[in-house]
XYZ file of C-alpha atoms in Angstrom:
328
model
C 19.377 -1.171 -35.728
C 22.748 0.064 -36.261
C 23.833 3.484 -35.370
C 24.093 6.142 -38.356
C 28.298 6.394 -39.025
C 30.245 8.864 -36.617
C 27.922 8.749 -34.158
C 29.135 10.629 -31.100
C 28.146 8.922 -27.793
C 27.806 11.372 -25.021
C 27.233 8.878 -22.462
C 29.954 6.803 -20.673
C 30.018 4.716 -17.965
C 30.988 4.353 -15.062
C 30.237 7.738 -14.353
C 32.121 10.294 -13.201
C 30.699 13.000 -11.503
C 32.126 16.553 -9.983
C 32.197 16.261 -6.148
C 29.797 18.787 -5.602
C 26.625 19.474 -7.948
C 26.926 22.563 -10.139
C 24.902 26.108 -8.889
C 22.148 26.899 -11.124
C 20.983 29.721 -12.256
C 17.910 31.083 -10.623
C 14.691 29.404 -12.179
C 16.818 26.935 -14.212
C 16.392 23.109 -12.975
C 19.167 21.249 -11.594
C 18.619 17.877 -12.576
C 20.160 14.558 -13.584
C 21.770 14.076 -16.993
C 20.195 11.834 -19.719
C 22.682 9.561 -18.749
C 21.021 8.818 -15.291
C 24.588 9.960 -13.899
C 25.075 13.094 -12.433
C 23.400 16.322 -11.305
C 23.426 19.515 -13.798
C 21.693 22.290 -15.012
C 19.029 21.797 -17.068
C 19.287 23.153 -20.548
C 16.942 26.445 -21.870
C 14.986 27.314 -24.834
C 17.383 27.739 -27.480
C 20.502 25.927 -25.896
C 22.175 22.902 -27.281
C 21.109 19.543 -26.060
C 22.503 15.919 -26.383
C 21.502 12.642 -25.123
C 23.826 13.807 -21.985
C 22.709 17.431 -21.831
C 18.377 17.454 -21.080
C 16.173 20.446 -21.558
C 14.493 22.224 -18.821
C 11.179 19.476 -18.188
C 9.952 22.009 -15.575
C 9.580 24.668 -18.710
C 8.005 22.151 -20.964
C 11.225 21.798 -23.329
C 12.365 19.050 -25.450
C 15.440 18.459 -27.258
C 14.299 18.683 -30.801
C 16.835 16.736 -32.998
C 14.763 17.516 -36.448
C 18.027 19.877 -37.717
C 20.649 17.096 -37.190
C 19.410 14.086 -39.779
C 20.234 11.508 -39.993
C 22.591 11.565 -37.168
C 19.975 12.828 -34.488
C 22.969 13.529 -32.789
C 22.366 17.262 -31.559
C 19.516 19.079 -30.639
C 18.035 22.630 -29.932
C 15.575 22.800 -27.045
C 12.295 23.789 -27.733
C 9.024 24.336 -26.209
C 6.084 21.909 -26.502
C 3.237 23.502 -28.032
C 0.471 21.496 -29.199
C 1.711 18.465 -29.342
C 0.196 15.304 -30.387
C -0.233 11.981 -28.552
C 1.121 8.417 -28.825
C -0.885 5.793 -27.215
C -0.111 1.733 -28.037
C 1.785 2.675 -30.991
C -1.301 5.475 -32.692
C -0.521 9.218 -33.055
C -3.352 11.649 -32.206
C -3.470 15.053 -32.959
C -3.472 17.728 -29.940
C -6.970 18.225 -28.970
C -8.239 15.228 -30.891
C -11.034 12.620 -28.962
C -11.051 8.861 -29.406
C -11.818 5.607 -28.034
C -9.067 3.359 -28.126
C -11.624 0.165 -27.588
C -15.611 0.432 -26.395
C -14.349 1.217 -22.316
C -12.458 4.291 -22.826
C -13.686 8.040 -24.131
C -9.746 9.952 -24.274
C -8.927 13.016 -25.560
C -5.026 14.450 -26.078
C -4.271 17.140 -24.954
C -0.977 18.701 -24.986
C 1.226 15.383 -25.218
C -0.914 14.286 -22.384
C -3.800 11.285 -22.890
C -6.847 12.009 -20.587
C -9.429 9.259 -20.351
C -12.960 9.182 -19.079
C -14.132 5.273 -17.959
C -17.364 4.538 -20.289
C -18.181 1.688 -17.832
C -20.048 3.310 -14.791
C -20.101 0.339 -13.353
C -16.744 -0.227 -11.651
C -17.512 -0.458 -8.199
C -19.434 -3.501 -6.258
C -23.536 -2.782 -5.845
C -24.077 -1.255 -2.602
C -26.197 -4.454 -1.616
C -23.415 -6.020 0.142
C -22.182 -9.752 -0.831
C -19.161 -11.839 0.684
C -17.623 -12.495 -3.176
C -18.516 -9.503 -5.555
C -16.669 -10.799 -8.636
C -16.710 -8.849 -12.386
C -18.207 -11.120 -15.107
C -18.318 -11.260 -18.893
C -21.000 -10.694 -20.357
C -21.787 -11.853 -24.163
C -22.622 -9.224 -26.874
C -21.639 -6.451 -23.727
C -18.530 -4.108 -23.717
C -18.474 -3.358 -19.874
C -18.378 -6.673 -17.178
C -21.482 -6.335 -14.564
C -20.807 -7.335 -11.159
C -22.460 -10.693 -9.790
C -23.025 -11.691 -6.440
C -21.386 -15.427 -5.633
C -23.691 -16.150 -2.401
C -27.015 -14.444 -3.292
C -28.561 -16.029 -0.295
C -26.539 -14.697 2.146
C -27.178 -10.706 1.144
C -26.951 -7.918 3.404
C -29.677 -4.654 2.997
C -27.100 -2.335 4.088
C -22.994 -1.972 3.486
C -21.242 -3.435 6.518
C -20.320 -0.134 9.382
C -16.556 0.152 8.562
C -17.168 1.141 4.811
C -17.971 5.083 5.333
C -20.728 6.006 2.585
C -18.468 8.870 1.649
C -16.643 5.793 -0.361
C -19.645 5.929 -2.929
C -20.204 9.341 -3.400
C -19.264 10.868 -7.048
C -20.668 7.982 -8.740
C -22.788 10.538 -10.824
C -20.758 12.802 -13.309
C -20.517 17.112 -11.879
C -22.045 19.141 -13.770
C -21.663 23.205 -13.579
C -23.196 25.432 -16.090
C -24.055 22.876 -18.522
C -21.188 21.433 -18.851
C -20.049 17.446 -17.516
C -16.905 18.329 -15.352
C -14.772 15.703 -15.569
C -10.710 15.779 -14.154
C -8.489 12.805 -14.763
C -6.135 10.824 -12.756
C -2.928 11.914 -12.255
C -0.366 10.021 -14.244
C 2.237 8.353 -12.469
C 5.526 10.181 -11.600
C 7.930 10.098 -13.981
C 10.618 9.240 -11.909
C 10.902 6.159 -9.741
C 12.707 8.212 -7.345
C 13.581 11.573 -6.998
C 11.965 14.507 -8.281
C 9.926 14.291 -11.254
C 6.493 15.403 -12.802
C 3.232 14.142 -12.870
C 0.205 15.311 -14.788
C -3.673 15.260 -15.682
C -6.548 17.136 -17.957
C -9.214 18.784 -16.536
C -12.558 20.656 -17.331
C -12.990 22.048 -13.982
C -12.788 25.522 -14.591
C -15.092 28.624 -15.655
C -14.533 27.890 -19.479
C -15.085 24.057 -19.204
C -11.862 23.684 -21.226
C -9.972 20.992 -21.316
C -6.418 22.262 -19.640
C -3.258 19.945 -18.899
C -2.079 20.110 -15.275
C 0.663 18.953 -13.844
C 2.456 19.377 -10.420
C 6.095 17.705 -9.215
C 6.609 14.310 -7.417
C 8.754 12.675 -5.488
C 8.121 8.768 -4.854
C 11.163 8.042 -3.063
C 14.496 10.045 -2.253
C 17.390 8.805 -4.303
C 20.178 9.200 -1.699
C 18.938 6.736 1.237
C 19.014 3.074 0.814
C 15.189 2.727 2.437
C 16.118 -1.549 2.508
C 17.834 -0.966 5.705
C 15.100 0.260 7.099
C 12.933 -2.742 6.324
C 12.418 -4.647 9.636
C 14.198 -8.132 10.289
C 12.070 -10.445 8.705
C 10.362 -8.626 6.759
C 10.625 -7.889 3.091
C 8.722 -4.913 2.884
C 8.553 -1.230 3.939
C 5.450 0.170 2.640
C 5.865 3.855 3.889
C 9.497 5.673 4.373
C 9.502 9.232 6.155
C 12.725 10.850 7.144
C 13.488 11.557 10.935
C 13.566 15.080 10.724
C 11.856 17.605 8.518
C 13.553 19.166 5.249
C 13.049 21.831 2.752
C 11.580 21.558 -1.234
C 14.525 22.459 -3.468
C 13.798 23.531 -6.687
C 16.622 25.215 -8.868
C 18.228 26.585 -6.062
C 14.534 27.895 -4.790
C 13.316 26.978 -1.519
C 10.307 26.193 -0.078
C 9.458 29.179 2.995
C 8.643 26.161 5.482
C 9.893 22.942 6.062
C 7.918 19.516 5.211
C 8.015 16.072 6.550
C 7.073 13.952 3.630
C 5.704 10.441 3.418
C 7.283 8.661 0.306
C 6.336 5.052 -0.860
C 9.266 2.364 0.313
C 10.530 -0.803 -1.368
C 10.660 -4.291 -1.111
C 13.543 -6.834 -1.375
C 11.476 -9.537 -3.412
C 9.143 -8.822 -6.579
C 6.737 -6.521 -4.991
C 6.544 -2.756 -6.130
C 5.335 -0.174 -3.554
C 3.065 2.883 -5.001
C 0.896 5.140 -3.970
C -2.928 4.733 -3.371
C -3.851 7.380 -1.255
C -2.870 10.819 -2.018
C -3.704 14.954 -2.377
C -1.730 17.426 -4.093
C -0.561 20.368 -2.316
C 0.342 23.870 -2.391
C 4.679 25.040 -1.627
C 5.502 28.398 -1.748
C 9.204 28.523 -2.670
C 11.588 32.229 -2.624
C 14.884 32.116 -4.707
C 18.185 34.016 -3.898
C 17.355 36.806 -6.090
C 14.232 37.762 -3.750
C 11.421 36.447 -5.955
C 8.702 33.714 -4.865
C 6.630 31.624 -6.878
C 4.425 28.267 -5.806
C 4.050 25.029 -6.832
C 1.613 22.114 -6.539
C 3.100 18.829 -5.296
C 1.993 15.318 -4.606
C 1.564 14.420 -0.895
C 1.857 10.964 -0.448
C -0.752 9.834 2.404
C -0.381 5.835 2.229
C 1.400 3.461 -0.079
C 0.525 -0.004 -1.333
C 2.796 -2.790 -1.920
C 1.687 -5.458 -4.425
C 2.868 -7.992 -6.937
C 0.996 -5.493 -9.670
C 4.028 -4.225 -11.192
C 2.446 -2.245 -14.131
C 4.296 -0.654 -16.737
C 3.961 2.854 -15.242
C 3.285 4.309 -19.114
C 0.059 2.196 -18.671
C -2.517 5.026 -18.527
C -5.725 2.693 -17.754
C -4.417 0.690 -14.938
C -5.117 3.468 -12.323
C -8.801 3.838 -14.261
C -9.285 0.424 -13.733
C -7.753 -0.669 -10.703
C -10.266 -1.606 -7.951
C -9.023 -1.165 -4.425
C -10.620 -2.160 -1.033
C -13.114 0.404 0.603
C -12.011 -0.379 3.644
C -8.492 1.174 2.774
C -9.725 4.329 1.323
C -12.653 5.441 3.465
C -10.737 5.064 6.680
């Protein structure tokens, strides 16, 4: 579609960025531009904001360009509050529940879609078989797992599956009320810091809440291919030699870290995470004042030809992965 007359672009390429990255203000983000170029601080509630110049994410802001038809050419940053939810082209009210087809129960919360599998079925029947495979079945909703080789049947699951791999098949319940948390969604940044997020129940009023806490897949700055060994076309986990600090707006984490991040591959594989935890970073600014915040830690990555669109909120719902790689 053509672009409304007198359109000012913002962007331009190749880019050309200061030598050294601006100093923020304390709690203001320093991030990178909406034109994927260089570093800068974040706009606030209130400020101007361009396709070049992003609102604070960390704060929840968006650049709201409803003052500036039809050119949508300047915005004023503004806080999400109740927003609704877009899923496969539908809008959803904020706290609305729906089911998108017969496996899904979601709910939005908050710009955020949090779905609960209605198929409790998703994992192989503890009577081991060689070849569990999902089937079809007609007039059904949810596949139910068959055995290929019923004759050949073991009583028990084989010793290096720990039976800590099938616990929480029954839904928590506290105080009369089905606690149920999400997965997290996947980072929003390939690398670099970004934000991930989930709903949860879990909590004394058995309220749905939005979560979210920050994640870094894979540091921009180092080219992780040179690291890949020679003949291989893989690196599935990437940590840096020595350890570093959390930077956040010019805050800084009170101890040092030695992350794990996912690596990359040199053919059509895509390397993400499979086994994680979130943790807790305690960060103190120049001015003297602290604050935490909850990050991802990555534990093990996975490289595979599954390439999913990373807006694809049921692939992590439905992926199935080998026990033998999570229980260990």
């Amino acid at each position: 579609t053509a672009e409304p007359q007198g359109r000012r672009q913002y962007c331009r390429w190749p880019c050309q960025c200061p030598r050294a990255p601006p100093r923020c203000p304390p709690g203001v983000s320093l991030v990178t531009d909406g034109c994927e170029c260089c570093k800068a601080c974040a706009r606030q509630r209130g400020d101007r904001c361009t396709e070049a110049d992003t609102c604070d994410f960390h704060r929840g802001l968006y650049c709201d360009y409803s003052g500036d038809t039809p050119r949508y050419e300047i915005g004023v940053c503004a806080q999400i509050v109740g927003v609704g939810c877009v899923l496969n082209g539908v809008r959803y009210k904020n706290g609305e529940t729906f089911q998108p087809n017969c496996k899904y129960n979601c709910t939005c919360i908050n710009g955020a879609v949090g779905c609960v599998p209605m198929c409790t079925n998703s994992r192989p029947p503890l009577v081991w078989c060689p070849n569990p495979k999902l089937i079809k079945m007609a007039g059904k909703c949810c596949e139910q797992w068959v055995c290929d080789d019923s004759r050949k049947i073991r009583k028990t699951s084989p010793r290096h599956i720990s039976s800590a791999a099938y616990e929480g098949e029954d839904e928590a319940w506290q105080k009369n009320c089905i606690v149920h948390t999400s997965p997290w969604s996947p980072c929003s940044k390939t690398c670099g810091l970004g934000i991930s997020t989930r709903i949860s129940n879990d909590n004394d009023q058995c309220r749905l809440l939005k979560e979210s806490r920050l994640c870094n897949m894979r540091p921009c700055e180092v080219d992780i291919t040179q690291h890949i060994k020679p003949g291989k076309k893989c690196l599935a986990v990437y940590r840096a030699n020595e350890p570093m600090n959390y930077t956040i707006s010019g805050c800084v984490s009170k101890i040092p870290y030695r992350p794990k991040y996912c690596g990359v591959c040199t053919d059509n594989r895509c390397c993400t995470p499979y086994k994680s935890k979130t943790i807790e970073v305690r960060f103190q600014c120049p001015d003297g004042t602290e604050f935490s915040w909850k990050i991802m830690w990555i534990n093990a990555c996975f490289c595979n030809l599954n390439c999913r669109n990373p807006n694809d909120i049921f692939a992590d719902l439905a992926h199935y992965y080998d026990y033998s790689e999570i229980a260990n």
